[in-house]
């Protein structure tokens, strides 16, 4: 049986390790690390960092310490506003970085700044459409950040320096 076919563990500490190994999380980590490496930068993304997740798993244990409010309070203490910590709504992260600036970039982007030997620009361009599909923007965020940097002459596509 392939790892991808195994059921997600019920124990919280084991589930954190499982989720960290999922393909889309591994690809996200790899993309962030590659982009940061091109710029000689150190990426810091705690919820993708295996050391942070291992420490969090040890802290939470098998059964956890409660819901999102309890975990956020334990991790952040009084650093965050109470109304943020106790809210009942679910955060939707793509909206944080898929704002009007990202959508405007996508509307005008014609495929420059990416390695077209690795990316089917025509297909990606079609999927991105007018930039209003937040989920396609989110899935392509790292690639689009690299394209945006290349557009402004900050860097070129990998392998094209």
JSON list of C-alpha atoms in Angstrom, two decimals:
[
{"chain": "A", "resi": 1, "resn": "UNK", "atom": "CA", "xyz": [0.00, 0.00, 0.00]},
{"chain": "A", "resi": 2, "resn": "UNK", "atom": "CA", "xyz": [1.33, 3.43, -0.93]},
{"chain": "A", "resi": 3, "resn": "UNK", "atom": "CA", "xyz": [1.74, 6.07, 1.77]},
{"chain": "A", "resi": 4, "resn": "UNK", "atom": "CA", "xyz": [-0.83, 8.22, -0.03]},
{"chain": "A", "resi": 5, "resn": "UNK", "atom": "CA", "xyz": [-3.36, 5.40, 0.35]},
{"chain": "A", "resi": 6, "resn": "UNK", "atom": "CA", "xyz": [-2.92, 5.11, 4.12]},
{"chain": "A", "resi": 7, "resn": "UNK", "atom": "CA", "xyz": [-5.70, 6.63, 6.18]},
{"chain": "A", "resi": 8, "resn": "UNK", "atom": "CA", "xyz": [-4.96, 9.84, 8.04]},
{"chain": "A", "resi": 9, "resn": "UNK", "atom": "CA", "xyz": [-4.10, 8.96, 11.66]},
{"chain": "A", "resi": 10, "resn": "UNK", "atom": "CA", "xyz": [-6.65, 9.80, 14.35]},
{"chain": "A", "resi": 11, "resn": "UNK", "atom": "CA", "xyz": [-4.08, 10.71, 17.01]},
{"chain": "A", "resi": 12, "resn": "UNK", "atom": "CA", "xyz": [-3.30, 14.42, 16.71]},
{"chain": "A", "resi": 13, "resn": "UNK", "atom": "CA", "xyz": [0.47, 14.12, 17.12]},
{"chain": "A", "resi": 14, "resn": "UNK", "atom": "CA", "xyz": [0.65, 11.40, 14.44]},
{"chain": "A", "resi": 15, "resn": "UNK", "atom": "CA", "xyz": [-1.71, 13.39, 12.19]},
{"chain": "A", "resi": 16, "resn": "UNK", "atom": "CA", "xyz": [0.64, 16.41, 12.22]},
{"chain": "A", "resi": 17, "resn": "UNK", "atom": "CA", "xyz": [3.49, 14.21, 10.99]},
{"chain": "A", "resi": 18, "resn": "UNK", "atom": "CA", "xyz": [1.20, 12.66, 8.35]},
{"chain": "A", "resi": 19, "resn": "UNK", "atom": "CA", "xyz": [-0.07, 16.00, 7.04]},
{"chain": "A", "resi": 20, "resn": "UNK", "atom": "CA", "xyz": [3.49, 17.32, 6.84]},
{"chain": "A", "resi": 21, "resn": "UNK", "atom": "CA", "xyz": [4.38, 14.46, 4.47]},
{"chain": "A", "resi": 22, "resn": "UNK", "atom": "CA", "xyz": [1.45, 15.02, 2.13]},
{"chain": "A", "resi": 23, "resn": "UNK", "atom": "CA", "xyz": [2.52, 15.77, -1.43]},
{"chain": "A", "resi": 24, "resn": "UNK", "atom": "CA", "xyz": [1.05, 19.27, -1.69]},
{"chain": "A", "resi": 25, "resn": "UNK", "atom": "CA", "xyz": [2.77, 20.33, 1.54]},
{"chain": "A", "resi": 26, "resn": "UNK", "atom": "CA", "xyz": [6.09, 18.84, 0.36]},
{"chain": "A", "resi": 27, "resn": "UNK", "atom": "CA", "xyz": [5.76, 20.66, -2.97]},
{"chain": "A", "resi": 28, "resn": "UNK", "atom": "CA", "xyz": [4.94, 23.94, -1.22]},
{"chain": "A", "resi": 29, "resn": "UNK", "atom": "CA", "xyz": [8.02, 23.59, 1.01]},
{"chain": "A", "resi": 30, "resn": "UNK", "atom": "CA", "xyz": [10.19, 22.74, -1.98]},
{"chain": "A", "resi": 31, "resn": "UNK", "atom": "CA", "xyz": [8.92, 25.72, -3.97]},
{"chain": "A", "resi": 32, "resn": "UNK", "atom": "CA", "xyz": [9.47, 28.17, -1.12]},
{"chain": "A", "resi": 33, "resn": "UNK", "atom": "CA", "xyz": [12.95, 26.79, -0.47]},
{"chain": "A", "resi": 34, "resn": "UNK", "atom": "CA", "xyz": [13.88, 26.98, -4.17]},
{"chain": "A", "resi": 35, "resn": "UNK", "atom": "CA", "xyz": [12.66, 30.55, -4.54]},
{"chain": "A", "resi": 36, "resn": "UNK", "atom": "CA", "xyz": [14.43, 31.62, -1.35]},
{"chain": "A", "resi": 37, "resn": "UNK", "atom": "CA", "xyz": [17.63, 29.87, -2.42]},
{"chain": "A", "resi": 38, "resn": "UNK", "atom": "CA", "xyz": [17.63, 31.76, -5.73]},
{"chain": "A", "resi": 39, "resn": "UNK", "atom": "CA", "xyz": [17.59, 34.99, -3.73]},
{"chain": "A", "resi": 40, "resn": "UNK", "atom": "CA", "xyz": [20.04, 33.77, -1.03]},
{"chain": "A", "resi": 41, "resn": "UNK", "atom": "CA", "xyz": [17.27, 34.16, 1.54]},
{"chain": "A", "resi": 42, "resn": "UNK", "atom": "CA", "xyz": [16.20, 32.00, 4.45]},
{"chain": "A", "resi": 43, "resn": "UNK", "atom": "CA", "xyz": [12.53, 30.98, 4.27]},
{"chain": "A", "resi": 44, "resn": "UNK", "atom": "CA", "xyz": [10.72, 30.90, 7.61]},
{"chain": "A", "resi": 45, "resn": "UNK", "atom": "CA", "xyz": [7.33, 29.19, 7.49]},
{"chain": "A", "resi": 46, "resn": "UNK", "atom": "CA", "xyz": [6.69, 27.57, 10.89]},
{"chain": "A", "resi": 47, "resn": "UNK", "atom": "CA", "xyz": [3.66, 25.51, 9.89]},
{"chain": "A", "resi": 48, "resn": "UNK", "atom": "CA", "xyz": [5.70, 23.92, 7.09]},
{"chain": "A", "resi": 49, "resn": "UNK", "atom": "CA", "xyz": [8.82, 23.41, 9.24]},
{"chain": "A", "resi": 50, "resn": "UNK", "atom": "CA", "xyz": [9.21, 19.79, 10.40]},
{"chain": "A", "resi": 51, "resn": "UNK", "atom": "CA", "xyz": [11.00, 20.89, 13.60]},
{"chain": "A", "resi": 52, "resn": "UNK", "atom": "CA", "xyz": [8.15, 23.23, 14.58]},
{"chain": "A", "resi": 53, "resn": "UNK", "atom": "CA", "xyz": [5.55, 20.62, 13.71]},
{"chain": "A", "resi": 54, "resn": "UNK", "atom": "CA", "xyz": [7.39, 17.96, 15.75]},
{"chain": "A", "resi": 55, "resn": "UNK", "atom": "CA", "xyz": [7.53, 20.32, 18.75]},
{"chain": "A", "resi": 56, "resn": "UNK", "atom": "CA", "xyz": [3.85, 21.18, 18.29]},
{"chain": "A", "resi": 57, "resn": "UNK", "atom": "CA", "xyz": [2.99, 17.47, 18.11]},
{"chain": "A", "resi": 58, "resn": "UNK", "atom": "CA", "xyz": [4.88, 16.82, 21.38]},
{"chain": "A", "resi": 59, "resn": "UNK", "atom": "CA", "xyz": [3.12, 19.78, 23.00]},
{"chain": "A", "resi": 60, "resn": "UNK", "atom": "CA", "xyz": [-0.37, 18.80, 21.82]},
{"chain": "A", "resi": 61, "resn": "UNK", "atom": "CA", "xyz": [0.07, 15.07, 22.39]},
{"chain": "A", "resi": 62, "resn": "UNK", "atom": "CA", "xyz": [-2.20, 12.33, 21.15]},
{"chain": "A", "resi": 63, "resn": "UNK", "atom": "CA", "xyz": [-5.49, 13.98, 22.09]},
{"chain": "A", "resi": 64, "resn": "UNK", "atom": "CA", "xyz": [-4.66, 17.67, 21.76]},
{"chain": "A", "resi": 65, "resn": "UNK", "atom": "CA", "xyz": [-5.45, 20.40, 24.26]},
{"chain": "A", "resi": 66, "resn": "UNK", "atom": "CA", "xyz": [-8.77, 21.59, 22.89]},
{"chain": "A", "resi": 67, "resn": "UNK", "atom": "CA", "xyz": [-9.92, 23.39, 19.79]},
{"chain": "A", "resi": 68, "resn": "UNK", "atom": "CA", "xyz": [-8.38, 26.17, 17.72]},
{"chain": "A", "resi": 69, "resn": "UNK", "atom": "CA", "xyz": [-8.94, 28.80, 20.43]},
{"chain": "A", "resi": 70, "resn": "UNK", "atom": "CA", "xyz": [-7.10, 26.74, 23.07]},
{"chain": "A", "resi": 71, "resn": "UNK", "atom": "CA", "xyz": [-4.19, 25.99, 20.74]},
{"chain": "A", "resi": 72, "resn": "UNK", "atom": "CA", "xyz": [-3.86, 29.60, 19.54]},
{"chain": "A", "resi": 73, "resn": "UNK", "atom": "CA", "xyz": [-3.99, 30.87, 23.13]},
{"chain": "A", "resi": 74, "resn": "UNK", "atom": "CA", "xyz": [-1.32, 28.37, 24.17]},
{"chain": "A", "resi": 75, "resn": "UNK", "atom": "CA", "xyz": [0.94, 29.31, 21.26]},
{"chain": "A", "resi": 76, "resn": "UNK", "atom": "CA", "xyz": [0.43, 33.08, 21.13]},
{"chain": "A", "resi": 77, "resn": "UNK", "atom": "CA", "xyz": [-0.70, 33.94, 24.65]},
{"chain": "A", "resi": 78, "resn": "UNK", "atom": "CA", "xyz": [-1.83, 37.54, 24.70]},
{"chain": "A", "resi": 79, "resn": "UNK", "atom": "CA", "xyz": [0.12, 38.54, 21.58]},
{"chain": "A", "resi": 80, "resn": "UNK", "atom": "CA", "xyz": [-3.01, 38.40, 19.45]},
{"chain": "A", "resi": 81, "resn": "UNK", "atom": "CA", "xyz": [-6.26, 40.30, 19.97]},
{"chain": "A", "resi": 82, "resn": "UNK", "atom": "CA", "xyz": [-8.84, 38.27, 21.89]},
{"chain": "A", "resi": 83, "resn": "UNK", "atom": "CA", "xyz": [-11.47, 38.70, 19.18]},
{"chain": "A", "resi": 84, "resn": "UNK", "atom": "CA", "xyz": [-9.07, 37.13, 16.65]},
{"chain": "A", "resi": 85, "resn": "UNK", "atom": "CA", "xyz": [-8.25, 34.20, 18.92]},
{"chain": "A", "resi": 86, "resn": "UNK", "atom": "CA", "xyz": [-11.88, 33.49, 19.86]},
{"chain": "A", "resi": 87, "resn": "UNK", "atom": "CA", "xyz": [-13.50, 34.01, 16.45]},
{"chain": "A", "resi": 88, "resn": "UNK", "atom": "CA", "xyz": [-15.79, 31.27, 15.22]},
{"chain": "A", "resi": 89, "resn": "UNK", "atom": "CA", "xyz": [-14.99, 31.65, 11.52]},
{"chain": "A", "resi": 90, "resn": "UNK", "atom": "CA", "xyz": [-12.37, 29.70, 9.63]},
{"chain": "A", "resi": 91, "resn": "UNK", "atom": "CA", "xyz": [-9.42, 31.54, 8.14]},
{"chain": "A", "resi": 92, "resn": "UNK", "atom": "CA", "xyz": [-9.11, 31.37, 4.35]},
{"chain": "A", "resi": 93, "resn": "UNK", "atom": "CA", "xyz": [-5.43, 31.88, 3.64]},
{"chain": "A", "resi": 94, "resn": "UNK", "atom": "CA", "xyz": [-5.40, 32.37, -0.14]},
{"chain": "A", "resi": 95, "resn": "UNK", "atom": "CA", "xyz": [-7.27, 35.64, 0.28]},
{"chain": "A", "resi": 96, "resn": "UNK", "atom": "CA", "xyz": [-4.36, 37.00, 2.33]},
{"chain": "A", "resi": 97, "resn": "UNK", "atom": "CA", "xyz": [-1.97, 37.01, -0.62]},
{"chain": "A", "resi": 98, "resn": "UNK", "atom": "CA", "xyz": [-4.31, 36.83, -3.59]},
{"chain": "A", "resi": 99, "resn": "UNK", "atom": "CA", "xyz": [-5.32, 40.44, -3.31]},
{"chain": "A", "resi": 100, "resn": "UNK", "atom": "CA", "xyz": [-6.11, 43.04, -5.97]},
{"chain": "A", "resi": 101, "resn": "UNK", "atom": "CA", "xyz": [-2.40, 43.46, -6.79]},
{"chain": "A", "resi": 102, "resn": "UNK", "atom": "CA", "xyz": [-1.99, 39.73, -7.48]},
{"chain": "A", "resi": 103, "resn": "UNK", "atom": "CA", "xyz": [-5.15, 39.67, -9.58]},
{"chain": "A", "resi": 104, "resn": "UNK", "atom": "CA", "xyz": [-3.97, 42.71, -11.57]},
{"chain": "A", "resi": 105, "resn": "UNK", "atom": "CA", "xyz": [-0.61, 41.04, -12.22]},
{"chain": "A", "resi": 106, "resn": "UNK", "atom": "CA", "xyz": [-2.34, 37.87, -13.45]},
{"chain": "A", "resi": 107, "resn": "UNK", "atom": "CA", "xyz": [-4.66, 39.80, -15.78]},
{"chain": "A", "resi": 108, "resn": "UNK", "atom": "CA", "xyz": [-1.66, 41.38, -17.52]},
{"chain": "A", "resi": 109, "resn": "UNK", "atom": "CA", "xyz": [0.78, 38.46, -17.29]},
{"chain": "A", "resi": 110, "resn": "UNK", "atom": "CA", "xyz": [1.59, 36.76, -20.58]},
{"chain": "A", "resi": 111, "resn": "UNK", "atom": "CA", "xyz": [3.94, 34.06, -19.32]},
{"chain": "A", "resi": 112, "resn": "UNK", "atom": "CA", "xyz": [7.25, 35.90, -19.04]},
{"chain": "A", "resi": 113, "resn": "UNK", "atom": "CA", "xyz": [9.63, 35.07, -16.22]},
{"chain": "A", "resi": 114, "resn": "UNK", "atom": "CA", "xyz": [9.01, 31.33, -15.93]},
{"chain": "A", "resi": 115, "resn": "UNK", "atom": "CA", "xyz": [10.96, 28.47, -17.41]},
{"chain": "A", "resi": 116, "resn": "UNK", "atom": "CA", "xyz": [8.77, 27.33, -20.30]},
{"chain": "A", "resi": 117, "resn": "UNK", "atom": "CA", "xyz": [10.62, 24.02, -20.46]},
{"chain": "A", "resi": 118, "resn": "UNK", "atom": "CA", "xyz": [9.03, 23.23, -17.08]},
{"chain": "A", "resi": 119, "resn": "UNK", "atom": "CA", "xyz": [5.77, 25.17, -17.23]},
{"chain": "A", "resi": 120, "resn": "UNK", "atom": "CA", "xyz": [3.05, 24.88, -19.84]},
{"chain": "A", "resi": 121, "resn": "UNK", "atom": "CA", "xyz": [2.43, 28.63, -19.90]},
{"chain": "A", "resi": 122, "resn": "UNK", "atom": "CA", "xyz": [-0.58, 28.42, -22.24]},
{"chain": "A", "resi": 123, "resn": "UNK", "atom": "CA", "xyz": [-2.39, 25.97, -19.93]},
{"chain": "A", "resi": 124, "resn": "UNK", "atom": "CA", "xyz": [-1.47, 27.92, -16.79]},
{"chain": "A", "resi": 125, "resn": "UNK", "atom": "CA", "xyz": [-2.58, 31.17, -18.42]},
{"chain": "A", "resi": 126, "resn": "UNK", "atom": "CA", "xyz": [-5.94, 29.56, -19.27]},
{"chain": "A", "resi": 127, "resn": "UNK", "atom": "CA", "xyz": [-6.37, 28.22, -15.72]},
{"chain": "A", "resi": 128, "resn": "UNK", "atom": "CA", "xyz": [-5.56, 31.59, -14.17]},
{"chain": "A", "resi": 129, "resn": "UNK", "atom": "CA", "xyz": [-8.09, 33.35, -16.39]},
{"chain": "A", "resi": 130, "resn": "UNK", "atom": "CA", "xyz": [-8.77, 36.90, -15.27]},
{"chain": "A", "resi": 131, "resn": "UNK", "atom": "CA", "xyz": [-7.25, 36.33, -11.83]},
{"chain": "A", "resi": 132, "resn": "UNK", "atom": "CA", "xyz": [-10.52, 36.01, -9.94]},
{"chain": "A", "resi": 133, "resn": "UNK", "atom": "CA", "xyz": [-10.14, 32.30, -9.16]},
{"chain": "A", "resi": 134, "resn": "UNK", "atom": "CA", "xyz": [-8.41, 32.56, -5.79]},
{"chain": "A", "resi": 135, "resn": "UNK", "atom": "CA", "xyz": [-7.70, 28.83, -5.63]},
{"chain": "A", "resi": 136, "resn": "UNK", "atom": "CA", "xyz": [-5.75, 28.85, -8.91]},
{"chain": "A", "resi": 137, "resn": "UNK", "atom": "CA", "xyz": [-3.87, 31.93, -7.72]},
{"chain": "A", "resi": 138, "resn": "UNK", "atom": "CA", "xyz": [-3.05, 30.14, -4.48]},
{"chain": "A", "resi": 139, "resn": "UNK", "atom": "CA", "xyz": [-1.89, 26.99, -6.26]},
{"chain": "A", "resi": 140, "resn": "UNK", "atom": "CA", "xyz": [0.38, 29.08, -8.49]},
{"chain": "A", "resi": 141, "resn": "UNK", "atom": "CA", "xyz": [1.51, 31.65, -5.91]},
{"chain": "A", "resi": 142, "resn": "UNK", "atom": "CA", "xyz": [5.21, 30.77, -5.80]},
{"chain": "A", "resi": 143, "resn": "UNK", "atom": "CA", "xyz": [5.50, 30.54, -9.57]},
{"chain": "A", "resi": 144, "resn": "UNK", "atom": "CA", "xyz": [3.70, 33.86, -9.96]},
{"chain": "A", "resi": 145, "resn": "UNK", "atom": "CA", "xyz": [5.96, 35.49, -7.36]},
{"chain": "A", "resi": 146, "resn": "UNK", "atom": "CA", "xyz": [8.98, 34.36, -9.36]},
{"chain": "A", "resi": 147, "resn": "UNK", "atom": "CA", "xyz": [7.39, 35.71, -12.57]},
{"chain": "A", "resi": 148, "resn": "UNK", "atom": "CA", "xyz": [6.63, 39.03, -10.87]},
{"chain": "A", "resi": 149, "resn": "UNK", "atom": "CA", "xyz": [10.24, 39.32, -9.66]},
{"chain": "A", "resi": 150, "resn": "UNK", "atom": "CA", "xyz": [11.51, 38.51, -13.16]},
{"chain": "A", "resi": 151, "resn": "UNK", "atom": "CA", "xyz": [9.17, 41.11, -14.70]},
{"chain": "A", "resi": 152, "resn": "UNK", "atom": "CA", "xyz": [10.74, 43.82, -12.57]},
{"chain": "A", "resi": 153, "resn": "UNK", "atom": "CA", "xyz": [14.26, 42.63, -13.36]},
{"chain": "A", "resi": 154, "resn": "UNK", "atom": "CA", "xyz": [14.86, 41.42, -9.83]},
{"chain": "A", "resi": 155, "resn": "UNK", "atom": "CA", "xyz": [15.62, 37.91, -11.03]},
{"chain": "A", "resi": 156, "resn": "UNK", "atom": "CA", "xyz": [15.23, 35.68, -14.03]},
{"chain": "A", "resi": 157, "resn": "UNK", "atom": "CA", "xyz": [13.53, 32.34, -14.32]},
{"chain": "A", "resi": 158, "resn": "UNK", "atom": "CA", "xyz": [15.56, 29.46, -12.81]},
{"chain": "A", "resi": 159, "resn": "UNK", "atom": "CA", "xyz": [18.24, 28.32, -15.21]},
{"chain": "A", "resi": 160, "resn": "UNK", "atom": "CA", "xyz": [17.99, 31.54, -17.25]},
{"chain": "A", "resi": 161, "resn": "UNK", "atom": "CA", "xyz": [20.41, 33.84, -15.40]}
]
